[in-house]
Backbone as XML, in Angstrom:
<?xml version="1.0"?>
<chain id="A" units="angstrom">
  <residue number="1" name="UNK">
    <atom name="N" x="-22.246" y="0.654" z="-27.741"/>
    <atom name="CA" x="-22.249" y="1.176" z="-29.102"/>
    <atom name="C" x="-20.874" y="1.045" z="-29.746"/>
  </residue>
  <residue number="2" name="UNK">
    <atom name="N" x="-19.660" y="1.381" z="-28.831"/>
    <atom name="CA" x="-18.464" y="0.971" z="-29.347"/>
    <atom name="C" x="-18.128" y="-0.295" z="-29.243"/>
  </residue>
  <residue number="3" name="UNK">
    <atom name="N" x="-18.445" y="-1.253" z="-29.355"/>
    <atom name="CA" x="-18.127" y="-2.576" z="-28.940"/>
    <atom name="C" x="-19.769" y="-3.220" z="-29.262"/>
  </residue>
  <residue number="4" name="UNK">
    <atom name="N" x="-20.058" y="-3.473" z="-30.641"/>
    <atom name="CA" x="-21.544" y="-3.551" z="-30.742"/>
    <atom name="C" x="-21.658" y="-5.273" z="-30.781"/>
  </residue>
  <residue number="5" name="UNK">
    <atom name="N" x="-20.401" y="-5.775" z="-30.876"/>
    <atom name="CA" x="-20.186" y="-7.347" z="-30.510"/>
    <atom name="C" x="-20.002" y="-7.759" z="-29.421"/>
  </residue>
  <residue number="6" name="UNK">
    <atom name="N" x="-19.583" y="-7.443" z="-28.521"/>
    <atom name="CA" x="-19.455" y="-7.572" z="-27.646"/>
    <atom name="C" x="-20.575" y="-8.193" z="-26.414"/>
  </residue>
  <residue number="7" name="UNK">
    <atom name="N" x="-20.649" y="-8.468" z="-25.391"/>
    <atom name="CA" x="-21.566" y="-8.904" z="-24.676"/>
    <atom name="C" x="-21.338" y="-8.555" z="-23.294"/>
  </residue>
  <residue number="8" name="UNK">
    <atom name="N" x="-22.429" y="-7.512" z="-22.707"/>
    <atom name="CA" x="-21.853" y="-6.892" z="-20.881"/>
    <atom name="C" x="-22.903" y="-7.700" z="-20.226"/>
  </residue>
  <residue number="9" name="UNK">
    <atom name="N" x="-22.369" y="-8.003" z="-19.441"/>
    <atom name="CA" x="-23.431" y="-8.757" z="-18.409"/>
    <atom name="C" x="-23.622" y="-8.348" z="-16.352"/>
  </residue>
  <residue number="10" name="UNK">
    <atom name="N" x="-24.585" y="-7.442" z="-15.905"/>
    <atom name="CA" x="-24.560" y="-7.346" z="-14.663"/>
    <atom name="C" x="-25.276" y="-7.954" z="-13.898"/>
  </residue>
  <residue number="11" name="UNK">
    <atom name="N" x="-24.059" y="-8.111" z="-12.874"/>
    <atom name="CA" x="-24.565" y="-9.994" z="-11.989"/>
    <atom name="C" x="-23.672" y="-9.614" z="-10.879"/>
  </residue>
  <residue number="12" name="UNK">
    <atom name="N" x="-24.028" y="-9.775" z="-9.581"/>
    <atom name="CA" x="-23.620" y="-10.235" z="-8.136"/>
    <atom name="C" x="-22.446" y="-10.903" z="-8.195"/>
  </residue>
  <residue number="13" name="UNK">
    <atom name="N" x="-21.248" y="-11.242" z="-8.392"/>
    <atom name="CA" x="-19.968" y="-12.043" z="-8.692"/>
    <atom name="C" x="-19.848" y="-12.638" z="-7.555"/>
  </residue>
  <residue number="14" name="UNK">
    <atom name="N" x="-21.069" y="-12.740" z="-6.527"/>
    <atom name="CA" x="-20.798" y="-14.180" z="-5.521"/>
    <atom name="C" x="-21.738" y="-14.647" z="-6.012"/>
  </residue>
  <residue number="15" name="UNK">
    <atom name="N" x="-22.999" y="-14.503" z="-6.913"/>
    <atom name="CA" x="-24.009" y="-15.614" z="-7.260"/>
    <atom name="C" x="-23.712" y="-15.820" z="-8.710"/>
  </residue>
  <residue number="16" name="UNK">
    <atom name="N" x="-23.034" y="-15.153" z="-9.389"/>
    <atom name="CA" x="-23.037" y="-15.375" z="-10.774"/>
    <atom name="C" x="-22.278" y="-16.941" z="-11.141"/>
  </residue>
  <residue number="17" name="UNK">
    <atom name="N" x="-22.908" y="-17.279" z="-12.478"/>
    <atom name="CA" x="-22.543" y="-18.359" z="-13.178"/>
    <atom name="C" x="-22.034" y="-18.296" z="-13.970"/>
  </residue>
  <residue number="18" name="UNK">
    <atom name="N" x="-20.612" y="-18.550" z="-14.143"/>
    <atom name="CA" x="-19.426" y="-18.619" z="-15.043"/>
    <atom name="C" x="-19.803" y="-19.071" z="-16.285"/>
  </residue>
  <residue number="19" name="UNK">
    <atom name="N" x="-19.779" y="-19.079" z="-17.568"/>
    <atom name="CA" x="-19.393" y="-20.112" z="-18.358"/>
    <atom name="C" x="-18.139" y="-20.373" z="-18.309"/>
  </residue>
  <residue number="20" name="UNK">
    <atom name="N" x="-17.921" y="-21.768" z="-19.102"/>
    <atom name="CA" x="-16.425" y="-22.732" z="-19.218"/>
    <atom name="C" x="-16.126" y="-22.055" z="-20.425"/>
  </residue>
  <residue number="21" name="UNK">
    <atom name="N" x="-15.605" y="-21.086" z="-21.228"/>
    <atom name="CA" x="-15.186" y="-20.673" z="-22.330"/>
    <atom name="C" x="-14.178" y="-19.345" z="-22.779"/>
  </residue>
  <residue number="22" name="UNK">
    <atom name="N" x="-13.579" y="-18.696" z="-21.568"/>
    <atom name="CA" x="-12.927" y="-17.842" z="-21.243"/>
    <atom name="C" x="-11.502" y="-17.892" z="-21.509"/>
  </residue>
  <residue number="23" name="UNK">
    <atom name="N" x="-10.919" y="-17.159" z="-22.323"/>
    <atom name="CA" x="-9.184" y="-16.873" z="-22.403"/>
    <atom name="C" x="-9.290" y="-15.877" z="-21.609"/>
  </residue>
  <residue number="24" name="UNK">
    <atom name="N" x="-9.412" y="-14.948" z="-21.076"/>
    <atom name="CA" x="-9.272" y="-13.886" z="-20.099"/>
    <atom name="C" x="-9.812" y="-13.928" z="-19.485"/>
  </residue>
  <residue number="25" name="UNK">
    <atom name="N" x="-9.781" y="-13.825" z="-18.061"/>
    <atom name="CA" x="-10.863" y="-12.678" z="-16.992"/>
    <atom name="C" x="-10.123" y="-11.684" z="-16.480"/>
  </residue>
  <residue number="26" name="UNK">
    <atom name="N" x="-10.290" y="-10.604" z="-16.743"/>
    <atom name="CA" x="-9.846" y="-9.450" z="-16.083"/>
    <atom name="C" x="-10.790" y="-8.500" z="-15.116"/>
  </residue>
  <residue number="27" name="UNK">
    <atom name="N" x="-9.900" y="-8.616" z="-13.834"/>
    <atom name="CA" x="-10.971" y="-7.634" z="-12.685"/>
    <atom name="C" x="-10.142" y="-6.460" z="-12.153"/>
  </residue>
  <residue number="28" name="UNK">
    <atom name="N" x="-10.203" y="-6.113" z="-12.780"/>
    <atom name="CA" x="-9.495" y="-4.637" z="-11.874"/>
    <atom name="C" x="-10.412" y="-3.574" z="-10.793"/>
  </residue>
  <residue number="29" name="UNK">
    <atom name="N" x="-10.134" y="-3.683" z="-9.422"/>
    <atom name="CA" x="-10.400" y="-3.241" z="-8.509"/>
    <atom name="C" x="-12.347" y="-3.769" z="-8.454"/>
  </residue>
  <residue number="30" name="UNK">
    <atom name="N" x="-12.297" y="-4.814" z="-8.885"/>
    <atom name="CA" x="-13.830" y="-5.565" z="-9.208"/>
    <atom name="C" x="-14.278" y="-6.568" z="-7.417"/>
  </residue>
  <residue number="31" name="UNK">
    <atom name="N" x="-13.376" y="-6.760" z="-7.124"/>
    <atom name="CA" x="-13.473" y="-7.722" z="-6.044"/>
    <atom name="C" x="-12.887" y="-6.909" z="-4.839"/>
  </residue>
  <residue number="32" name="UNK">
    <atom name="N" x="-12.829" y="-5.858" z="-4.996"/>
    <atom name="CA" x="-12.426" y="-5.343" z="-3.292"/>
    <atom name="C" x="-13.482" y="-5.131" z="-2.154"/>
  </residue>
  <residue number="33" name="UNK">
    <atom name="N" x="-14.489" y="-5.561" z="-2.766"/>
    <atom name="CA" x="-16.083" y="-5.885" z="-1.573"/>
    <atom name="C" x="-15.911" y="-6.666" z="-1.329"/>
  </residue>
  <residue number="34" name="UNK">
    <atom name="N" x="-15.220" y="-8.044" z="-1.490"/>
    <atom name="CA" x="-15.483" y="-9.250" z="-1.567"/>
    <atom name="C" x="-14.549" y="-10.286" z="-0.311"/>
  </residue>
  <residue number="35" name="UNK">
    <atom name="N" x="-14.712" y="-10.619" z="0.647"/>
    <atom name="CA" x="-14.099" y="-11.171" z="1.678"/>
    <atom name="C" x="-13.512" y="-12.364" z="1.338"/>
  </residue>
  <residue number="36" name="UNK">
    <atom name="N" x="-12.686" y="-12.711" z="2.167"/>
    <atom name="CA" x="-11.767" y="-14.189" z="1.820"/>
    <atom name="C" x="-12.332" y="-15.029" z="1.092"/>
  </residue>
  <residue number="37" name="UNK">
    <atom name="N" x="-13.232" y="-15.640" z="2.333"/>
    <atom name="CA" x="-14.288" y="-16.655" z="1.802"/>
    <atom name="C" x="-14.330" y="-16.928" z="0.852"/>
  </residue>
  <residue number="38" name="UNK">
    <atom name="N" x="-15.617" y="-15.879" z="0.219"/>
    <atom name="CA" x="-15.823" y="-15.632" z="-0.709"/>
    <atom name="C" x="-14.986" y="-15.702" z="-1.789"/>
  </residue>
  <residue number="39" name="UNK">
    <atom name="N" x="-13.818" y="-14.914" z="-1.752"/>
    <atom name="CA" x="-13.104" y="-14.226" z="-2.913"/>
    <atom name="C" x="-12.070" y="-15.898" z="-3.286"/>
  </residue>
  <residue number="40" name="UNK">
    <atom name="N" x="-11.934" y="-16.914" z="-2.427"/>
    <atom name="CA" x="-11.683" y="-17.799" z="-2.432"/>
    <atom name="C" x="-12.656" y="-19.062" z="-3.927"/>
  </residue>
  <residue number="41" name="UNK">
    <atom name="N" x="-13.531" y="-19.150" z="-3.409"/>
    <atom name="CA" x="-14.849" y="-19.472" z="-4.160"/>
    <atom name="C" x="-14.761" y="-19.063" z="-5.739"/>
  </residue>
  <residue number="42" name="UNK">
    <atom name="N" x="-14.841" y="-18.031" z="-5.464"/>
    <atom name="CA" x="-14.712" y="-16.685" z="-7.251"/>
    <atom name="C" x="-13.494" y="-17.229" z="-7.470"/>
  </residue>
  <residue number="43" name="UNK">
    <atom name="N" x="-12.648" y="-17.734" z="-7.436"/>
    <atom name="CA" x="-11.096" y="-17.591" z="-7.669"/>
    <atom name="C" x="-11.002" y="-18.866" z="-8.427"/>
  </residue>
  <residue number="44" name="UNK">
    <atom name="N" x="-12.448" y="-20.292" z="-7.818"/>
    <atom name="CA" x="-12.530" y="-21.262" z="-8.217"/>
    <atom name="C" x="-12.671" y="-21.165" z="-9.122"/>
  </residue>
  <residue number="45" name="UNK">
    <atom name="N" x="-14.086" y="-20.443" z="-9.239"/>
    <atom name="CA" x="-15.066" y="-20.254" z="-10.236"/>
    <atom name="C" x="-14.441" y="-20.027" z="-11.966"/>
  </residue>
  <residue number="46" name="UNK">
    <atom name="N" x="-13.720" y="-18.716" z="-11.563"/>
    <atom name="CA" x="-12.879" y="-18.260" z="-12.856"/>
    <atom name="C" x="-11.966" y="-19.269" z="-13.268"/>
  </residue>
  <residue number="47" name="UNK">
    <atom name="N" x="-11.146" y="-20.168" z="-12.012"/>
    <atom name="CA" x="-10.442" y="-21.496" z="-12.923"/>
    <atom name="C" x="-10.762" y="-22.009" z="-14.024"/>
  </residue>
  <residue number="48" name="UNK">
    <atom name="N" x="-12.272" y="-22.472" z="-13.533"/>
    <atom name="CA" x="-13.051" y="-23.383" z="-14.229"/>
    <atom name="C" x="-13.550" y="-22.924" z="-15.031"/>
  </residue>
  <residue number="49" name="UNK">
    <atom name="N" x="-13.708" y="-21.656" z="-15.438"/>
    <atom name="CA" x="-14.480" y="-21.222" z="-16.417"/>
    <atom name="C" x="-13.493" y="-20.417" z="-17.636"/>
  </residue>
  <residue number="50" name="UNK">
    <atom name="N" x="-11.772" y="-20.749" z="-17.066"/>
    <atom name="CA" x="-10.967" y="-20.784" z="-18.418"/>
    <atom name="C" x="-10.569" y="-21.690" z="-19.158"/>
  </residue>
  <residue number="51" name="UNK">
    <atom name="N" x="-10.103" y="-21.588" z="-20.191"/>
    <atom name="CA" x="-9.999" y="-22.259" z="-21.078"/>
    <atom name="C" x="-8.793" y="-22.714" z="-20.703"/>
  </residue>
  <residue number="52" name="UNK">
    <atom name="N" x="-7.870" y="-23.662" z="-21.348"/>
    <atom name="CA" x="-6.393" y="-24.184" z="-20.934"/>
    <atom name="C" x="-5.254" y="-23.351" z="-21.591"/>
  </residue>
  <residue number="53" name="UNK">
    <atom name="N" x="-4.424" y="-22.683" z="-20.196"/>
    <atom name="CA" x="-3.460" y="-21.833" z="-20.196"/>
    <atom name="C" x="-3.676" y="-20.253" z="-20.471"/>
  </residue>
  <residue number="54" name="UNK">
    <atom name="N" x="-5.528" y="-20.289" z="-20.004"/>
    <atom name="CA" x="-6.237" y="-19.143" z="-19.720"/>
    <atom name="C" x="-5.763" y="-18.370" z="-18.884"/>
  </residue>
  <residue number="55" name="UNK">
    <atom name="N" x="-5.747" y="-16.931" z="-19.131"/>
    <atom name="CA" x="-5.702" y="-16.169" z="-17.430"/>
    <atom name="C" x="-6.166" y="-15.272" z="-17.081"/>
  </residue>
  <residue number="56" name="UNK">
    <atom name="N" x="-5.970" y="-14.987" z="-16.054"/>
    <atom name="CA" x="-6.845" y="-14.224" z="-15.372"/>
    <atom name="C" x="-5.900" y="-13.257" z="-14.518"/>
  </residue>
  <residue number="57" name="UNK">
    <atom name="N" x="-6.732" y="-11.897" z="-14.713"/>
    <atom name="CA" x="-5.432" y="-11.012" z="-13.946"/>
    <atom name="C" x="-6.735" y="-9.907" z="-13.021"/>
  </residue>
  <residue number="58" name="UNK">
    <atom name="N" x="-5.910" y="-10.102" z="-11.879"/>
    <atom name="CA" x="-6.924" y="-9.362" z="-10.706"/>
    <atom name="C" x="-6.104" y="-8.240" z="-10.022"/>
  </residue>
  <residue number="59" name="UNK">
    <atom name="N" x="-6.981" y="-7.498" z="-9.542"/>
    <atom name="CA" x="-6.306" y="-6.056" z="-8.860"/>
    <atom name="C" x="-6.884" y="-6.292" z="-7.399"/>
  </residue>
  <residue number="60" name="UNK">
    <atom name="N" x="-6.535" y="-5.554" z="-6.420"/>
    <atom name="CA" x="-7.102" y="-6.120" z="-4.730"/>
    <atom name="C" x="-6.032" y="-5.021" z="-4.507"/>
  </residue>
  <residue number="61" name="UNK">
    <atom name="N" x="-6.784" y="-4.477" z="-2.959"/>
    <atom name="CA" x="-6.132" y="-3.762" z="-2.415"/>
    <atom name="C" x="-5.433" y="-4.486" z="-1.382"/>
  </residue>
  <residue number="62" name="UNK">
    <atom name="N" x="-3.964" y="-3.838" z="-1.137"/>
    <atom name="CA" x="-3.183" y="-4.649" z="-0.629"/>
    <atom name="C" x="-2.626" y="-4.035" z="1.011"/>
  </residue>
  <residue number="63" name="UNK">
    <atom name="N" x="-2.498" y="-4.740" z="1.694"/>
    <atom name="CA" x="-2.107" y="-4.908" z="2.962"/>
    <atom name="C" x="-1.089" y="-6.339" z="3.911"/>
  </residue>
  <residue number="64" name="UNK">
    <atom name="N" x="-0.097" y="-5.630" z="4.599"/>
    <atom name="CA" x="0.452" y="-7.104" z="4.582"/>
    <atom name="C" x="0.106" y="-8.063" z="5.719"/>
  </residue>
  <residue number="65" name="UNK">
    <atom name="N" x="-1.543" y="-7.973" z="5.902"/>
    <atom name="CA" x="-2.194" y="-9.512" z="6.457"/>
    <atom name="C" x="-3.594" y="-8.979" z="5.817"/>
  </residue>
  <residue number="66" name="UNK">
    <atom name="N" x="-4.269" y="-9.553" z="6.534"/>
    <atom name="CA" x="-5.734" y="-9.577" z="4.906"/>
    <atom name="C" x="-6.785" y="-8.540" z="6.689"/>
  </residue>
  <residue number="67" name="UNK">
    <atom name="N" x="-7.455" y="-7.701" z="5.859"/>
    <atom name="CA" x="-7.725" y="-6.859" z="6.527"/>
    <atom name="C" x="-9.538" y="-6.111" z="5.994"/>
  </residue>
  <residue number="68" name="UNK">
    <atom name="N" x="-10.291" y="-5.839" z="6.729"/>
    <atom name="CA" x="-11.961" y="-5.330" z="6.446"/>
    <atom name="C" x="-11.767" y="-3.945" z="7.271"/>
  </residue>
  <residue number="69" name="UNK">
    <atom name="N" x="-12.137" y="-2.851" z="5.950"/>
    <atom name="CA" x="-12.403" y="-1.453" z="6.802"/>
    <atom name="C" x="-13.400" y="-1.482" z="6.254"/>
  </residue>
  <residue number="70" name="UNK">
    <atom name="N" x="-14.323" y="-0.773" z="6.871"/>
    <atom name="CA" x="-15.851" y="-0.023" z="6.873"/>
    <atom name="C" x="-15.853" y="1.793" z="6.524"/>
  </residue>
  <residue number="71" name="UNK">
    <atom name="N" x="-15.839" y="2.245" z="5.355"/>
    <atom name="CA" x="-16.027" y="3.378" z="5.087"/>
    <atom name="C" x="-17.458" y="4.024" z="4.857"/>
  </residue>
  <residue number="72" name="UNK">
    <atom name="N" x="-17.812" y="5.161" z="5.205"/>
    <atom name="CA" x="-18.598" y="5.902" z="4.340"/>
    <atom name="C" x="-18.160" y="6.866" z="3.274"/>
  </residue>
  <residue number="73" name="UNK">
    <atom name="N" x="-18.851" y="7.662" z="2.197"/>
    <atom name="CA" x="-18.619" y="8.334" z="1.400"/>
    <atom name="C" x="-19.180" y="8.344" z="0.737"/>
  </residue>
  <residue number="74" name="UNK">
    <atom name="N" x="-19.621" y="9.475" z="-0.592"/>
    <atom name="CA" x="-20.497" y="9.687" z="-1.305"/>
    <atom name="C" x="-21.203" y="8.582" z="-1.864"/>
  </residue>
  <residue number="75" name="UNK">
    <atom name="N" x="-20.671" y="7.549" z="-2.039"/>
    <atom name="CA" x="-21.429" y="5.985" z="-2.678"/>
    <atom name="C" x="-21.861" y="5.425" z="-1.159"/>
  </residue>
  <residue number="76" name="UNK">
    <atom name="N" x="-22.022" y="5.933" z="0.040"/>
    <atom name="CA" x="-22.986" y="5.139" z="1.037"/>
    <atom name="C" x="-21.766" y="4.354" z="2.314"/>
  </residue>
  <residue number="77" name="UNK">
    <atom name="N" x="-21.669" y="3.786" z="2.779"/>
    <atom name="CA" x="-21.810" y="2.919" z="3.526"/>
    <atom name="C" x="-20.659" y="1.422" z="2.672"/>
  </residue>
  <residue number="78" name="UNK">
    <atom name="N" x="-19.277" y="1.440" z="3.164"/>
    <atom name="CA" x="-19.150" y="0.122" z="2.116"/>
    <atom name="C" x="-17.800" y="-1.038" z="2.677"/>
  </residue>
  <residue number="79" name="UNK">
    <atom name="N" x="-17.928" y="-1.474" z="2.321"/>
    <atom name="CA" x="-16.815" y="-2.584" z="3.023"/>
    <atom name="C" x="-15.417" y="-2.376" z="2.232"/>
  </residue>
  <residue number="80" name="UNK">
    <atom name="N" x="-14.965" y="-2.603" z="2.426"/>
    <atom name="CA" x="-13.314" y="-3.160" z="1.530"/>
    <atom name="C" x="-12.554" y="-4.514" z="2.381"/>
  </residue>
  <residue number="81" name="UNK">
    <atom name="N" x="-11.963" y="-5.152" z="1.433"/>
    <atom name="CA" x="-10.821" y="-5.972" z="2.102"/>
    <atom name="C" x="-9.672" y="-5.817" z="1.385"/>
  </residue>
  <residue number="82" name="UNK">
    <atom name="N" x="-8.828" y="-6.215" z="2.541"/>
    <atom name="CA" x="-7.313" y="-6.023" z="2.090"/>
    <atom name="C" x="-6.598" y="-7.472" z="1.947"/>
  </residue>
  <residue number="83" name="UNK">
    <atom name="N" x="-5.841" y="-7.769" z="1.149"/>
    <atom name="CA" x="-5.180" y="-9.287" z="0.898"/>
    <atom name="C" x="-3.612" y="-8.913" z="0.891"/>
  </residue>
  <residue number="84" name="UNK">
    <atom name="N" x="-2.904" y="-10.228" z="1.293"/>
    <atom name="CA" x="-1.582" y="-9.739" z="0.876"/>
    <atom name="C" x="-1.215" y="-11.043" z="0.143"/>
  </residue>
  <residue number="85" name="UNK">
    <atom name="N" x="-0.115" y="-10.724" z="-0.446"/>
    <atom name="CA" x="0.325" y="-12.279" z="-1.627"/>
    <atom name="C" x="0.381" y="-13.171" z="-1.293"/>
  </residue>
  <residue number="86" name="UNK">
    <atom name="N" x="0.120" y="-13.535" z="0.090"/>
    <atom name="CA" x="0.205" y="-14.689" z="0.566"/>
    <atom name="C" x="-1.349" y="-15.327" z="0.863"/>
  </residue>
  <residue number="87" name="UNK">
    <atom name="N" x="-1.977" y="-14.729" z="1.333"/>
    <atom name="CA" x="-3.601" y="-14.871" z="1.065"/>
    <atom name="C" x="-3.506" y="-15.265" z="-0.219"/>
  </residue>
  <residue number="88" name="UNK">
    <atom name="N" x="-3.448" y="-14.312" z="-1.624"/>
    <atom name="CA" x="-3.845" y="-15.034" z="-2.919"/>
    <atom name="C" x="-3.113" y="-15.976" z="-3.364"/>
  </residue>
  <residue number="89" name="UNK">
    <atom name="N" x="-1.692" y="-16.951" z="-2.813"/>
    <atom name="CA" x="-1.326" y="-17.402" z="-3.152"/>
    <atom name="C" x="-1.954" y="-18.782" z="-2.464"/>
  </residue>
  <residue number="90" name="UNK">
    <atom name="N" x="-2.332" y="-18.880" z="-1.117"/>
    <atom name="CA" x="-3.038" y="-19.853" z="-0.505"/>
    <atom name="C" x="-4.020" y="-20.643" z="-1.600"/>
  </residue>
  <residue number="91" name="UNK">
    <atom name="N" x="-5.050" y="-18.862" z="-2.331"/>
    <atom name="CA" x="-6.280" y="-19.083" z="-2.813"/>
    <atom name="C" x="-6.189" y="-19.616" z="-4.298"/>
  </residue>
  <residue number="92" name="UNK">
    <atom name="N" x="-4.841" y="-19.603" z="-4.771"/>
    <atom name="CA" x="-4.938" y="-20.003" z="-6.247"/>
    <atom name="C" x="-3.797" y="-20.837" z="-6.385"/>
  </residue>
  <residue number="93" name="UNK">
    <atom name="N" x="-3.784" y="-22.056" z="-5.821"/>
    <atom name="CA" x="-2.715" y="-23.404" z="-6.011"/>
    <atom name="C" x="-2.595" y="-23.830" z="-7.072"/>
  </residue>
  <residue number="94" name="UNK">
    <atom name="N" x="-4.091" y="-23.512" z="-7.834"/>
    <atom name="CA" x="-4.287" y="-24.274" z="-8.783"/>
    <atom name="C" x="-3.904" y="-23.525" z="-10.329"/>
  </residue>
  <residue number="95" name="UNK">
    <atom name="N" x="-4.013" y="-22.491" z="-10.181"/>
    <atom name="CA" x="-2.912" y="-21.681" z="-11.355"/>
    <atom name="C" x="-1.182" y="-21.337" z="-11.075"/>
  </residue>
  <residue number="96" name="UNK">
    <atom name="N" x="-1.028" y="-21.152" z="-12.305"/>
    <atom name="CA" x="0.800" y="-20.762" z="-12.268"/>
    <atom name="C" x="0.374" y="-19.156" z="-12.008"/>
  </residue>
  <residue number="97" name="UNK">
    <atom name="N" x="1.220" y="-19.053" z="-11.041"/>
    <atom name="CA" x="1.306" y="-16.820" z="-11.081"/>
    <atom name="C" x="2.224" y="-16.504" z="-11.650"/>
  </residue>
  <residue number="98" name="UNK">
    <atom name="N" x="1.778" y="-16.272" z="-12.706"/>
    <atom name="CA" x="2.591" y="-15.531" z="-13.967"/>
    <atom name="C" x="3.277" y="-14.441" z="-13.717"/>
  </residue>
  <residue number="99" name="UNK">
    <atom name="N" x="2.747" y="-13.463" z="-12.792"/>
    <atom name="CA" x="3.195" y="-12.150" z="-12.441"/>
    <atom name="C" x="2.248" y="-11.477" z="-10.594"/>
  </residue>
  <residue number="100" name="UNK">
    <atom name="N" x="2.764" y="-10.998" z="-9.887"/>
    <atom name="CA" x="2.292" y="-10.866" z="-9.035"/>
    <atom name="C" x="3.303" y="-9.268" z="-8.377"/>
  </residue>
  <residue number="101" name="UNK">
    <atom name="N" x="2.654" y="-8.254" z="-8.521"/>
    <atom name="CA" x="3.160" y="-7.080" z="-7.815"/>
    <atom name="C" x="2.450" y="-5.920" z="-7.382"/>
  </residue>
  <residue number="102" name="UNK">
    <atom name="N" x="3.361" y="-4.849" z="-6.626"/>
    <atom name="CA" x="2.187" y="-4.143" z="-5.997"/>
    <atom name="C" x="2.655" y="-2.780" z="-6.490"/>
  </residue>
  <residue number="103" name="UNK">
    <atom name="N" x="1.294" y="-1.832" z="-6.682"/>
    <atom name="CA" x="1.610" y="-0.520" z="-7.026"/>
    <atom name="C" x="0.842" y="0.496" z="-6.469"/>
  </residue>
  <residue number="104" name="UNK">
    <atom name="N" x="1.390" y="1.387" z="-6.248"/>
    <atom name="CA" x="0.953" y="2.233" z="-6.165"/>
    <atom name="C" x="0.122" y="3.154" z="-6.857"/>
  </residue>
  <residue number="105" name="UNK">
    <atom name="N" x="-1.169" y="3.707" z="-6.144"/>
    <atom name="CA" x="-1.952" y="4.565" z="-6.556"/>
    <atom name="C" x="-3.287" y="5.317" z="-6.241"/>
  </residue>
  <residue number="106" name="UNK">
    <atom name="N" x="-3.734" y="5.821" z="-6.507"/>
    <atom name="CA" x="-4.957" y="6.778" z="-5.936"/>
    <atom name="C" x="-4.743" y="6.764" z="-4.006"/>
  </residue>
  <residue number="107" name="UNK">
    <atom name="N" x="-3.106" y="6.985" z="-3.909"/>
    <atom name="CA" x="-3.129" y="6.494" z="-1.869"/>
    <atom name="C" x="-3.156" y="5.381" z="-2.229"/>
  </residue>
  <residue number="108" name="UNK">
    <atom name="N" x="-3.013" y="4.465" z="-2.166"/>
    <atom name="CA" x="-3.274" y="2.990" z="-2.144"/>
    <atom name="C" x="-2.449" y="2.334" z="-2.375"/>
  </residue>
  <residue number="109" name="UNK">
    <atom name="N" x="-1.799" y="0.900" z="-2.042"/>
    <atom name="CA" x="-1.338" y="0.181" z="-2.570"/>
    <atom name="C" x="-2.221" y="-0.788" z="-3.060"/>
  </residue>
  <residue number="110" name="UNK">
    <atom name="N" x="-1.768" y="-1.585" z="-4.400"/>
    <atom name="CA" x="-2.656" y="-2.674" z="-5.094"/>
    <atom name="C" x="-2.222" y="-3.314" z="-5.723"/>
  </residue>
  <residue number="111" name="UNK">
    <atom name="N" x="-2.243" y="-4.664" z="-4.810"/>
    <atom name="CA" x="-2.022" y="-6.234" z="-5.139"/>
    <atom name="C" x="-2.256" y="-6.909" z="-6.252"/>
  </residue>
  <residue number="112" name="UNK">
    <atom name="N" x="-1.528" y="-6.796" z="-8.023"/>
    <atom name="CA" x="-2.045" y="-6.647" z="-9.385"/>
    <atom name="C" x="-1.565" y="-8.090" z="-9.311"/>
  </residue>
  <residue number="113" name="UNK">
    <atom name="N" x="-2.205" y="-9.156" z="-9.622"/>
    <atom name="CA" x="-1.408" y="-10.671" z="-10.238"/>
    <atom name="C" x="-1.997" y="-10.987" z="-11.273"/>
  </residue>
  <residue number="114" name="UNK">
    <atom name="N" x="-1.515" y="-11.581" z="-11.736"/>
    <atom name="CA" x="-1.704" y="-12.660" z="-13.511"/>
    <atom name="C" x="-2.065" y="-13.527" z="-12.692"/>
  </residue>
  <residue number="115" name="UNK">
    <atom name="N" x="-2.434" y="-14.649" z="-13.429"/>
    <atom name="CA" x="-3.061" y="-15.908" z="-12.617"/>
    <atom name="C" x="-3.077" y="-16.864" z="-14.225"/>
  </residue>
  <residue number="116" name="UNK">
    <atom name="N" x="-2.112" y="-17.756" z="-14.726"/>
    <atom name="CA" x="-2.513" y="-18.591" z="-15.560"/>
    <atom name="C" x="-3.143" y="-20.074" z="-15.804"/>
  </residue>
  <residue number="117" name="UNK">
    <atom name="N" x="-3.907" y="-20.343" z="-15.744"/>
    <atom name="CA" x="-4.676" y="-21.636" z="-15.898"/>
    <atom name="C" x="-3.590" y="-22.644" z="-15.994"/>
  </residue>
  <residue number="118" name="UNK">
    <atom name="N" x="-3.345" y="-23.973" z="-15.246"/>
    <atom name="CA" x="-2.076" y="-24.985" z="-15.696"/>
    <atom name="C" x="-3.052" y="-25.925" z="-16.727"/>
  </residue>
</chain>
């Protein structure tokens, strides 16, 4: 209703289909289910689906080697992974990292990078 232009779309972000037409993607704490592999793949995906000198800025919880805990808690049963800058730097050769740092919060540290389309 506040945003009556706008367009929300809910989709699986390992099966979803990008469009090619994006100046932004922004994920904040959107991909912390999401394992290497995978999160490798998505990382493509969003390349290709920015525009030139597009970017993309992601949040990940951070650890310094890449890491899967198994929690329960009121939302059930759930995975997390942990990345450290060197994991996302493996995973995104293909953008300039505009910005890449870690902060603190809620307990947590979190792995915040820019990611700009070359």
């Amino acid at each position: 209703k506040k945003v009556p232009r706008a367009k929300f779309e809910v989709a699986d972000i390992e099966q979803y289909s990008f469009p090619k037409r994006y100046d932004v993607v922004f994920a904040f704490a959107s991909l912390i289910h999401v394992p290497k592999n995978s999160l490798e793949k998505i990382l493509n995906q969003i390349f290709e689906a920015l525009n030139k000198n597009g970017v993309a800025r992601i949040s990940l919880k951070h650890n310094k080697v890449y890491a899967e805990e198994t929690k329960q808690d009121e939302f059930g049963i759930r995975t997390y992974y942990y990345y450290s800058q060197k994991d996302i730097e493996k995973m995104t050769t293909r953008f300039t990292t505009a910005q890449s740092e870690l902060n603190e919060s809620m307990d947590q540290t979190w792995l915040e990078v820019t990611l700009q389309k070359k």
